[in-house]
Tab-separated table of C-alpha atoms and ligand atoms in Angstrom:
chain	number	residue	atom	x	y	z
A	2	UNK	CA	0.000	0.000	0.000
A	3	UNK	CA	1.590	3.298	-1.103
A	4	UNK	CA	0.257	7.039	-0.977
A	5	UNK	CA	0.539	8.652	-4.964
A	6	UNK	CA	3.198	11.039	-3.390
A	7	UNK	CA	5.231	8.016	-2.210
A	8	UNK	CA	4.531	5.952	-5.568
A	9	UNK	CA	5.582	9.612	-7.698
A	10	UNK	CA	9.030	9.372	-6.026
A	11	UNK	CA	12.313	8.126	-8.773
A	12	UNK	CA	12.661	4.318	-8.281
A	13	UNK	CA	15.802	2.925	-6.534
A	14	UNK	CA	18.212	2.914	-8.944
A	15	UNK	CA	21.151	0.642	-7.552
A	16	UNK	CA	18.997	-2.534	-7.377
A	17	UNK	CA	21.361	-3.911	-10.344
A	18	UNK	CA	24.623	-2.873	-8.164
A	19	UNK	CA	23.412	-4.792	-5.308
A	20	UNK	CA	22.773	-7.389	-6.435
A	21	UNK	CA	26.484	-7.712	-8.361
A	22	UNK	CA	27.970	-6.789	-4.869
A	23	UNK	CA	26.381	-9.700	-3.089
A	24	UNK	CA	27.347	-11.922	-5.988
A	25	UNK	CA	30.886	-10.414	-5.593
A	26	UNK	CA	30.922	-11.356	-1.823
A	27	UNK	CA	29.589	-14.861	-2.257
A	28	UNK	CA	31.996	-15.843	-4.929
A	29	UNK	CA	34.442	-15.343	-1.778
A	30	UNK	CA	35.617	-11.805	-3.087
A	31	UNK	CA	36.470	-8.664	-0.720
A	32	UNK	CA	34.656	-5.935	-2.047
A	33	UNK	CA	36.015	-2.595	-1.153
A	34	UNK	CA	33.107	-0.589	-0.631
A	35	UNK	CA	33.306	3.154	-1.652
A	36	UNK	CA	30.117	3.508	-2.260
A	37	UNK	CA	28.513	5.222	0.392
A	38	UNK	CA	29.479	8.866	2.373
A	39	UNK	CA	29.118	7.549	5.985
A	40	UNK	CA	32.250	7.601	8.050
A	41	UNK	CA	33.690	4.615	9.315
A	42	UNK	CA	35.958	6.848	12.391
A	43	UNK	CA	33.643	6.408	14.931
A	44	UNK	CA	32.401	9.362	17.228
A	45	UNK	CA	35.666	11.282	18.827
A	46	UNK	CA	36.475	10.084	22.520
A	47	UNK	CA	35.574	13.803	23.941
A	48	UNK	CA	32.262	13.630	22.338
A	49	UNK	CA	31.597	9.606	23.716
A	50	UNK	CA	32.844	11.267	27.332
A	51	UNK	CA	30.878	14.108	27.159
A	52	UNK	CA	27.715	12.102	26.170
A	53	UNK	CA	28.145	9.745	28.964
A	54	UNK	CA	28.583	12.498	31.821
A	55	UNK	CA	24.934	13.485	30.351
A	56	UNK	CA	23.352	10.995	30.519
A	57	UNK	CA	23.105	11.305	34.419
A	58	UNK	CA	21.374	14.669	34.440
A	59	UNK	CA	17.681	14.088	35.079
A	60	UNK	CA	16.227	16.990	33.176
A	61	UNK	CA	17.902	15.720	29.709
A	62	UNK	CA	15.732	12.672	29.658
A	63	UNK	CA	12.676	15.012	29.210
A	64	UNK	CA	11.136	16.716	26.066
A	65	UNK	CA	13.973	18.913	24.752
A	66	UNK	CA	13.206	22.237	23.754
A	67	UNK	CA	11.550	22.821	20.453
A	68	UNK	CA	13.957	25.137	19.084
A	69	UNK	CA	16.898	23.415	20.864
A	70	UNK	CA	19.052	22.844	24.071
A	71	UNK	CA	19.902	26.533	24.847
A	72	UNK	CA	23.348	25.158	25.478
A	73	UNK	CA	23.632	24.418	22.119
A	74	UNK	CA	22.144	27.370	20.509
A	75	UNK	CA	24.643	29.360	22.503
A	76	UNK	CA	27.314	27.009	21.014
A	77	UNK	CA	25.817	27.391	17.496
A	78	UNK	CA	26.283	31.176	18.501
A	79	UNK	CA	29.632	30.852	19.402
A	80	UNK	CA	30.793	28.830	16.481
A	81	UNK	CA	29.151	31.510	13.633
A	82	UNK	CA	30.957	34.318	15.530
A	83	UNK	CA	34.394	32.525	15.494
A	84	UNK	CA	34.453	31.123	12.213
A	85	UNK	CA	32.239	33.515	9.985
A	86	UNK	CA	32.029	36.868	12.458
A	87	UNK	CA	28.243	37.072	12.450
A	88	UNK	CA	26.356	36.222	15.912
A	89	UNK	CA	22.663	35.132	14.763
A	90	UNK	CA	20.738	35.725	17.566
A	91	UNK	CA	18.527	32.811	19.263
A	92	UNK	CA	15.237	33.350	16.588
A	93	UNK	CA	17.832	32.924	13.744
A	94	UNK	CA	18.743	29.663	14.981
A	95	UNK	CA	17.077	26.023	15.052
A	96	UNK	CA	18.523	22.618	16.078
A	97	UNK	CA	16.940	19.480	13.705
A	98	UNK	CA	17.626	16.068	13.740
A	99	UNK	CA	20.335	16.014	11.288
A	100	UNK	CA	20.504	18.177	7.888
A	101	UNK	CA	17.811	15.517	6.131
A	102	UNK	CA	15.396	16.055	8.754
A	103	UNK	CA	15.268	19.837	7.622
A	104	UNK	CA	15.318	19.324	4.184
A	105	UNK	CA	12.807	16.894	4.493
A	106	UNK	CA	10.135	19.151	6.097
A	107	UNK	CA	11.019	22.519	5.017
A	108	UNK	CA	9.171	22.567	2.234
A	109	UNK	CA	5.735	21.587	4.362
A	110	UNK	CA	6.198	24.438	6.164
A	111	UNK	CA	7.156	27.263	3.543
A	112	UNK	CA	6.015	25.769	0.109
A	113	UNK	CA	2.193	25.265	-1.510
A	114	UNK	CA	0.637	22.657	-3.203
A	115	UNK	CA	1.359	23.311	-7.464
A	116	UNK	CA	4.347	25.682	-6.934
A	117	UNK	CA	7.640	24.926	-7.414
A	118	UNK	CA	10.949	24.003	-5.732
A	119	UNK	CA	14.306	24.033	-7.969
A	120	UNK	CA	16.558	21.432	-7.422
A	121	UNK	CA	19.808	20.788	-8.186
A	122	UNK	CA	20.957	17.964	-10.927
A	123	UNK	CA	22.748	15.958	-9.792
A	124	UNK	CA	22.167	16.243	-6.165
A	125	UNK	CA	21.223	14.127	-2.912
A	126	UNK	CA	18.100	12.728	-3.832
A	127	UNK	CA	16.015	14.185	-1.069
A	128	UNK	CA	15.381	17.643	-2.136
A	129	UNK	CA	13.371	16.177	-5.088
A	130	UNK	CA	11.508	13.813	-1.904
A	131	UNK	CA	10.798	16.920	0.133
A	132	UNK	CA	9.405	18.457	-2.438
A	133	UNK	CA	7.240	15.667	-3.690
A	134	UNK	CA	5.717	15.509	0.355
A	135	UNK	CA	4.691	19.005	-0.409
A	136	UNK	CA	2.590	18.535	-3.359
A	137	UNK	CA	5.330	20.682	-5.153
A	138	UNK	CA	6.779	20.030	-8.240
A	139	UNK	CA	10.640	19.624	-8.138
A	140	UNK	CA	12.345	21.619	-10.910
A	141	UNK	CA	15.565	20.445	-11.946
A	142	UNK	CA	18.374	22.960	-12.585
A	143	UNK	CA	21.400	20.859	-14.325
A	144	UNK	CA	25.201	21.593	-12.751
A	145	UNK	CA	27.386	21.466	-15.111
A	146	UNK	CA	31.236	20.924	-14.957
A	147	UNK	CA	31.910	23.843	-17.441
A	148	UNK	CA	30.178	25.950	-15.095
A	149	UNK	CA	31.962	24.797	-12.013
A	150	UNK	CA	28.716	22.349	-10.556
A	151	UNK	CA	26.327	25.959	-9.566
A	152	UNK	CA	22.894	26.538	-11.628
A	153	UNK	CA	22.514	28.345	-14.708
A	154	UNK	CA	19.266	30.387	-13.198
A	155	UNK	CA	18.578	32.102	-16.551
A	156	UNK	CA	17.893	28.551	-17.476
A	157	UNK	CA	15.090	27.850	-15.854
A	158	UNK	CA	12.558	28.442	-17.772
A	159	UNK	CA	9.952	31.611	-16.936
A	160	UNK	CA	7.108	29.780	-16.142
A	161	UNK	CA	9.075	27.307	-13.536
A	162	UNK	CA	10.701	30.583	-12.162
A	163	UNK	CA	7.677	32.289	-11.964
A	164	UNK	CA	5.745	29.378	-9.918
A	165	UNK	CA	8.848	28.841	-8.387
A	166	UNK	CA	8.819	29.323	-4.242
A	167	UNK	CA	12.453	27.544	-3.052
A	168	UNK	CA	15.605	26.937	-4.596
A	169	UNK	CA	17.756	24.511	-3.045
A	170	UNK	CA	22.002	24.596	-3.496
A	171	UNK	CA	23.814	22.117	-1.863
A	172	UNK	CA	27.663	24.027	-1.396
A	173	UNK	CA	30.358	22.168	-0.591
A	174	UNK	CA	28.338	19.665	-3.143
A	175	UNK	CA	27.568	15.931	-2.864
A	176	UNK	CA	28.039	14.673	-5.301
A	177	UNK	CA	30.150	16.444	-7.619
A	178	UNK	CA	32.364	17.970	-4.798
A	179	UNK	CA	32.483	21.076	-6.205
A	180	UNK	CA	32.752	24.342	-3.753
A	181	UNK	CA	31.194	27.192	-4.449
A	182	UNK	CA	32.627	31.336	-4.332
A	183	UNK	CA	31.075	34.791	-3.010
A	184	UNK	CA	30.288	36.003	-5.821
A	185	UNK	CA	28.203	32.674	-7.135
A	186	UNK	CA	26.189	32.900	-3.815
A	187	UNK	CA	25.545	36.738	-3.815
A	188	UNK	CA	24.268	36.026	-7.156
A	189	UNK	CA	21.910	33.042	-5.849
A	190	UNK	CA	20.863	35.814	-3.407
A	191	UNK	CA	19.786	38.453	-6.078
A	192	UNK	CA	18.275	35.833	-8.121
A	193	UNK	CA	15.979	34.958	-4.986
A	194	UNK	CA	15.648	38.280	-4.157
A	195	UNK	CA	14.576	39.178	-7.568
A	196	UNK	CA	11.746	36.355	-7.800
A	197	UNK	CA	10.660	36.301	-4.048
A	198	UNK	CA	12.120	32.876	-3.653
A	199	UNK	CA	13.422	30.935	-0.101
A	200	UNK	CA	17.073	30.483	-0.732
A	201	UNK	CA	18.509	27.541	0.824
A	202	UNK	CA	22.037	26.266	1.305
A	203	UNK	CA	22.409	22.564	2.495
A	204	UNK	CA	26.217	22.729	4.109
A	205	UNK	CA	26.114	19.736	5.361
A	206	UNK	CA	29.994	19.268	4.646
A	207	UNK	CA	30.562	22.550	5.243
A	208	UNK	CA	33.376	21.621	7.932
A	209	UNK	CA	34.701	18.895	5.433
A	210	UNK	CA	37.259	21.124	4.017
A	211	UNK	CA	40.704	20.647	2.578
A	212	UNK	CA	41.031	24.281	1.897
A	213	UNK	CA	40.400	26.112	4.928
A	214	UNK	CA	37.131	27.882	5.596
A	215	UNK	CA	34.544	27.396	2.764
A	216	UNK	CA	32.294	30.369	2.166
A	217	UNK	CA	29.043	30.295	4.286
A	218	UNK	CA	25.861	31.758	2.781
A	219	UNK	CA	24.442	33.103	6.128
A	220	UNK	CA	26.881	35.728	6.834
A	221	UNK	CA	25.941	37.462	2.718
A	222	UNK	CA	22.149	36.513	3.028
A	223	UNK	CA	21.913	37.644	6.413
A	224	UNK	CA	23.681	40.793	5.039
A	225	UNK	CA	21.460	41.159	1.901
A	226	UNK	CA	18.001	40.644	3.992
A	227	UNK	CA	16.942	38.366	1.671
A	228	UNK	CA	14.783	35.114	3.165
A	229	UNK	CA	17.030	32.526	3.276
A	230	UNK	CA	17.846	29.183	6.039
A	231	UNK	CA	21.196	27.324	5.653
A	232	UNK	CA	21.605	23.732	6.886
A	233	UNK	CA	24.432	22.343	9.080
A	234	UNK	CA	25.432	18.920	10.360
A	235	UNK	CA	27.468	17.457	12.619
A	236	UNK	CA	27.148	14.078	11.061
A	237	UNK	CA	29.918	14.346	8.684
A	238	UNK	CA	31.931	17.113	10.360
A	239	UNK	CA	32.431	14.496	13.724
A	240	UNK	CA	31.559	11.300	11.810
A	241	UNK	CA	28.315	10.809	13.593
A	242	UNK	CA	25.544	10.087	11.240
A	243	UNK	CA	23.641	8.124	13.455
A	244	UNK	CA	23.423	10.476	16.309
A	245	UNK	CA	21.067	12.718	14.218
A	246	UNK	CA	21.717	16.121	14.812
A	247	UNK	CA	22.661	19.376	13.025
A	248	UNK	CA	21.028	22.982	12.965
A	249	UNK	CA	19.960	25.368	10.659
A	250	UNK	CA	20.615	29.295	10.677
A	251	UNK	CA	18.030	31.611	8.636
A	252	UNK	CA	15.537	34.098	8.619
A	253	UNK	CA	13.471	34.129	11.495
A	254	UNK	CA	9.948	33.950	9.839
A	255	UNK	CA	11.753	31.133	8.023
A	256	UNK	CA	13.217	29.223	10.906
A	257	UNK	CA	9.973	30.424	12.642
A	258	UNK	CA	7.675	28.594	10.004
A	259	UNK	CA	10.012	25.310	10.130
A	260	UNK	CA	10.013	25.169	13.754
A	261	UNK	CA	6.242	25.324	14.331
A	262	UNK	CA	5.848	22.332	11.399
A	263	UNK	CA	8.626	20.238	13.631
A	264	UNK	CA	6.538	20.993	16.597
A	265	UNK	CA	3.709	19.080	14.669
A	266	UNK	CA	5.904	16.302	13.919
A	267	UNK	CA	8.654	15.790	16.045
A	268	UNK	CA	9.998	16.374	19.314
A	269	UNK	CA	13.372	17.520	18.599
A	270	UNK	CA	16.850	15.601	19.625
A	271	UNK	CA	17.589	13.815	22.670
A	272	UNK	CA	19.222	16.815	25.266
A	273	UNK	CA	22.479	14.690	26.052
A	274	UNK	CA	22.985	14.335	22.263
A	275	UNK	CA	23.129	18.262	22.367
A	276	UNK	CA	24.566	18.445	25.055
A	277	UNK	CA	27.741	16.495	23.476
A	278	UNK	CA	27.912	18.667	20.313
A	279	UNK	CA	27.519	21.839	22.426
A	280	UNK	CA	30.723	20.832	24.018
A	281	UNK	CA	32.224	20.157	20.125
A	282	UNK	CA	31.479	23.579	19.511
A	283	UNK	CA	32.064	25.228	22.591
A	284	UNK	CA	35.879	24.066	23.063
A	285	UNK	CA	37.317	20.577	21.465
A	286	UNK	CA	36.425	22.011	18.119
A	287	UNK	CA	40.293	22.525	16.281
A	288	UNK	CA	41.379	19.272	18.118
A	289	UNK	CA	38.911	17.070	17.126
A	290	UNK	CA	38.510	18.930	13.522
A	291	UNK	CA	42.058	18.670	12.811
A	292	UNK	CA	42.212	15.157	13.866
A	293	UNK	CA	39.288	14.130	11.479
A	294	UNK	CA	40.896	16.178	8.583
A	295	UNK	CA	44.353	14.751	8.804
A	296	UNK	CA	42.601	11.450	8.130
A	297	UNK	CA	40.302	12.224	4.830
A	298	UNK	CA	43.257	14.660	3.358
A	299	UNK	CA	45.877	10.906	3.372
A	300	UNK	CA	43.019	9.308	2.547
A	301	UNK	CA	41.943	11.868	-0.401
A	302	UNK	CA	45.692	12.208	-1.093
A	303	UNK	CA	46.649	8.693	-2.143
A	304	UNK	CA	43.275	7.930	-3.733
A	305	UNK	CA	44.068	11.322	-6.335
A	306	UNK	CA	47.988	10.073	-6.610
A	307	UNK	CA	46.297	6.518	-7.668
A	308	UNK	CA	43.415	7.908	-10.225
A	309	UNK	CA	46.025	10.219	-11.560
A	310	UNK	CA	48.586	7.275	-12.595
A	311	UNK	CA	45.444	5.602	-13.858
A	312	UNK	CA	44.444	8.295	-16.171
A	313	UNK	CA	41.252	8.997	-14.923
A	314	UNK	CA	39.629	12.318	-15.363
A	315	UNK	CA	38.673	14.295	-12.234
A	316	UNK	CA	39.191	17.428	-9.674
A	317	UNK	CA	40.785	16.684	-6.569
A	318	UNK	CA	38.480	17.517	-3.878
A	319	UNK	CA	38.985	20.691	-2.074
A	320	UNK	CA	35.900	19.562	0.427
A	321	UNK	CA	34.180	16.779	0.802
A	322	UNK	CA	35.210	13.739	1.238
A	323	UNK	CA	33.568	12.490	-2.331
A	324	UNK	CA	36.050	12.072	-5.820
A	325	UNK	CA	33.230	12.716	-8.789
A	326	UNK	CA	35.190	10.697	-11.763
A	327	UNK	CA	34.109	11.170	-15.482
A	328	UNK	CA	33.284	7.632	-16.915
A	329	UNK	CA	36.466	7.129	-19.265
A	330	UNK	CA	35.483	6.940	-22.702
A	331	UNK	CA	31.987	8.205	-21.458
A	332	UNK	CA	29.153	6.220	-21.362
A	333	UNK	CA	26.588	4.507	-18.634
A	334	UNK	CA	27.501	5.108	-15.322
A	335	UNK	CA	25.454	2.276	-14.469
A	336	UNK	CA	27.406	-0.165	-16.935
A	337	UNK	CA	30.417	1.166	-15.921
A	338	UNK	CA	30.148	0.590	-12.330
A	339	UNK	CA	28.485	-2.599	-12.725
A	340	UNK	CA	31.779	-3.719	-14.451
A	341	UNK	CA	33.486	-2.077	-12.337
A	342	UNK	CA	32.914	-4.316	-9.490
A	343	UNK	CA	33.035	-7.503	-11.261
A	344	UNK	CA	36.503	-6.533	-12.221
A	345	UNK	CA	37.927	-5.511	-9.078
A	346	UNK	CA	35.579	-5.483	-6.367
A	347	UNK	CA	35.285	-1.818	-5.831
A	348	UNK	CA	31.835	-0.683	-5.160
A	349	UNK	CA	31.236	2.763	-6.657
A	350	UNK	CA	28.258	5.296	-7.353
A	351	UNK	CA	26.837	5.522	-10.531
A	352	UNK	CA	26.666	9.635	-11.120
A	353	UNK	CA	22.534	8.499	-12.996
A	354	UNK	CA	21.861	8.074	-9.552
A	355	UNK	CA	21.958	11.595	-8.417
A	356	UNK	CA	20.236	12.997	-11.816
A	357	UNK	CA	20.552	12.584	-15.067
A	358	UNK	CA	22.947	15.383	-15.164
A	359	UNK	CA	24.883	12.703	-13.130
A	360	UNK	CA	25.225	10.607	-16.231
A	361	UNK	CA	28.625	10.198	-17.657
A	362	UNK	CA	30.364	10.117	-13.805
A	363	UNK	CA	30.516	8.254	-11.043
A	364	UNK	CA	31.390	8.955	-7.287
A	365	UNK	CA	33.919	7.522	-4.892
A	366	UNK	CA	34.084	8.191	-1.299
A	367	UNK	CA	36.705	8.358	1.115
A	368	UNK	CA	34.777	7.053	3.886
A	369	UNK	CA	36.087	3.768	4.261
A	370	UNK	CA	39.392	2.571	6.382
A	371	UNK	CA	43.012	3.470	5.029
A	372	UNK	CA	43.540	0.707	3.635
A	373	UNK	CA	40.638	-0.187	1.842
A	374	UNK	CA	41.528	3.267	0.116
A	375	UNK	CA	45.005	1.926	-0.659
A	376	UNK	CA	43.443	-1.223	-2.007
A	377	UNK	CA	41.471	0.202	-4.076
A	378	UNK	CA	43.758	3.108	-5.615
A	379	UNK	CA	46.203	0.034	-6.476
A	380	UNK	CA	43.465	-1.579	-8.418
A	381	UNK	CA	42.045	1.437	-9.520
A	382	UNK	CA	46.070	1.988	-11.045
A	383	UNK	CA	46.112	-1.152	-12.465
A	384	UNK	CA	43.262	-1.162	-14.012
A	385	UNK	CA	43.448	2.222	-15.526
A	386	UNK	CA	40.990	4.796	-17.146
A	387	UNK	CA	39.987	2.595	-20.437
A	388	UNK	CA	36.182	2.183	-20.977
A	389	UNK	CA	34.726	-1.531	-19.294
B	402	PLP	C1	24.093	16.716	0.560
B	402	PLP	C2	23.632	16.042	1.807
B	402	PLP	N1	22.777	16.680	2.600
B	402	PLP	C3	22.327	16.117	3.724
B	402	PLP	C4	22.720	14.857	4.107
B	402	PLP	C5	22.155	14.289	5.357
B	402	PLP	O1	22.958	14.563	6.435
B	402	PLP	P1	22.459	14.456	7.924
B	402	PLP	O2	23.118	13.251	8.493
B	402	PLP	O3	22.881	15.716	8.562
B	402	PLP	O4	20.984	14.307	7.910
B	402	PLP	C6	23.606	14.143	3.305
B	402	PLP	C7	24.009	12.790	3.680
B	402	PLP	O5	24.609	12.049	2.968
B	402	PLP	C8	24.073	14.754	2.122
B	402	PLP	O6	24.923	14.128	1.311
């Protein structure tokens, strides 16, 4: 039994991959999985120690606040003064359960029924979702390598832009790793401004970065006074995607709107959970940052020596911890990767997957132990860019 909005959503695409992975693994051979971005590190000691120490306070085993532990927003406070110099105050600020849980709902509380959200192509697959849930119809805007993975908005076509109510960017990107300047985001901000759209920045990787500080879009929108809510998560930045949490900093009718729809819906994230990322924020930030970083940049560093002896075509990442690959000699993504893994075992990401705009790459992440990476940079050598 499925609702029409579940039944209008893309079908799973990597059915066919696995299935060949499973194969792969019953024919007694050890697949090196880069296929997913979920970090194997495990959650840093001071995070596991402050956790603990909360879980003996009484009052954190209550309801949470709805717009978050004020611990936290004080430490969300903190951390946009130090590393962007602007101090949102507490209606500018919202904790969620992790950057999908905001994605996922922000359209029920901002968008109607029969207007539009623009989405990027390729992207994570759940700004299409969200807007489906909404009875909106996702838009797609392609990125394109030529123009450094950001939309072309005098592509969209006027009668999308003019129905139009939320454009979503997604900068540092997944997939295509691309990161994005201040001049492409103060134009995403006069575009909006222009067409009374709710610009949106998913950062979840925003700390993932190989090239110090990435721009933030709060401190120009914020600026500009043009509606606006950008997402943050400390899933990827501390390698704790199952804790669920993250926050979002906006407008305050915006976060205002999304916090009275989570009120409806959920009852925020468990206190001791936010009280452990407070104390990320508030002073083991550089040490446990610098820690993670040190890891992905020797991981992202031998996998780029390895593709580049191979001959494959790509960017090294400057954030991220995702390699976005063209398919050598072009082609399906799908094929590719599909041969891919009966050849050597390493599970990749067909870029279809992500849009069709996707087609033509695929997507490695760095997100599995050292030496899976080395394993599968040496095959990845061996093998060399020439079409499967
Ligand atoms: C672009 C992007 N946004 C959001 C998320 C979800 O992150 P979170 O764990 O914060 O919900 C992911 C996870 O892979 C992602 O790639």
């Amino acid at each position: 039994m499925q609702s029409d909005r579940l039944k209008r959503l893309p079908p799973y695409l990597f059915v066919e991959i696995d299935r060949k992975k499973g194969e792969y693994i019953r024919s007694g051979g050890q697949v090196l999985d880069l296929g997913i971005g979920d970090p194997d590190l495990g959650a840093p000691p001071e995070l596991i120690s402050t956790l603990r120490d909360s879980l003996d306070r009484i009052e954190y085993h209550r309801y949470p606040p709805d717009r978050g532990l004020p611990r936290l927003v004080e430490a969300i406070r903190g951390w946009a003064e130090r590393s962007h110099g602007v101090s949102p105050g507490s209606d500018e600020i919202l904790v969620t359960i992790g950057s999908k849980e905001a994605i996922g709902h922000l359209p029920l509380a901002v968008v109607n029924p029969g207007e539009a959200v623009l989405v990027p192509d390729p992207g994570y697959p759940v700004y299409n979702s969200s807007a489906v849930f909404a009875g909106a119809d996702p838009v797609r805007m392609a990125l394109l390598a030529e123009k450094g993975f950001f939309p072309r908005f005098e592509d969209i076509p006027p009668r999308d832009m003019e129905r139009a109510r939320l454009v979503y960017l997604n900068y540092p990107n997944n997939p295509t790793a691309a990161t994005v300047e201040k001049k492409q985001f103060e134009h995403a901000i006069e575009v909006c401004a222009e067409n009374a759209l709710l610009l949106v920045n998913d950062a979840a990787y925003s700390e993932i970065s190989y090239a110090g500080r990435q721009q933030a879009l709060f401190p120009l929108a914020r600026e500009a006074g043009t509606d606006y809510i950008e997402l943050f998560s400390f899933s990827k930045t501390f390698s704790i995607t199952g804790w669920r949490v993250g926050f979002a900093i906006g407008t305050p009718e915006v976060i205002s709107a999304l916090a009275r729809l989570k009120s409806n819906l959920d009852s925020g994230v468990f206190s001791a959970i936010q009280a452990a990322a407070a104390s990320a924020l508030e002073k083991d930030y550089d040490a446990i940052t610098g820690r993670i970083m040190g890891i992905f940049r020797k991981r992202r560093d031998s996998l780029a020596e390895s593709l580049e002896k191979g001959g494959f075509r790509f960017k090294v990442p400057e954030a991220t911890f995702y390699f976005w690959i063209e398919v050598p000699g072009g082609g399906s993504s799908m094929e590719y990767c599909g041969r891919l893994l009966e050849e050597t075992g390493i599970v990749a990401t067909p870029g279809v997957g992500f849009g069709s705009h996707g087609e033509g790459y695929f997507r490695l992440s760095i997100t599995a132990p050292g030496d899976t990476i080395l394993e599968a940079g040496r095959r990845l050598e061996k093998l060399g860019a020439s079409p499967l």
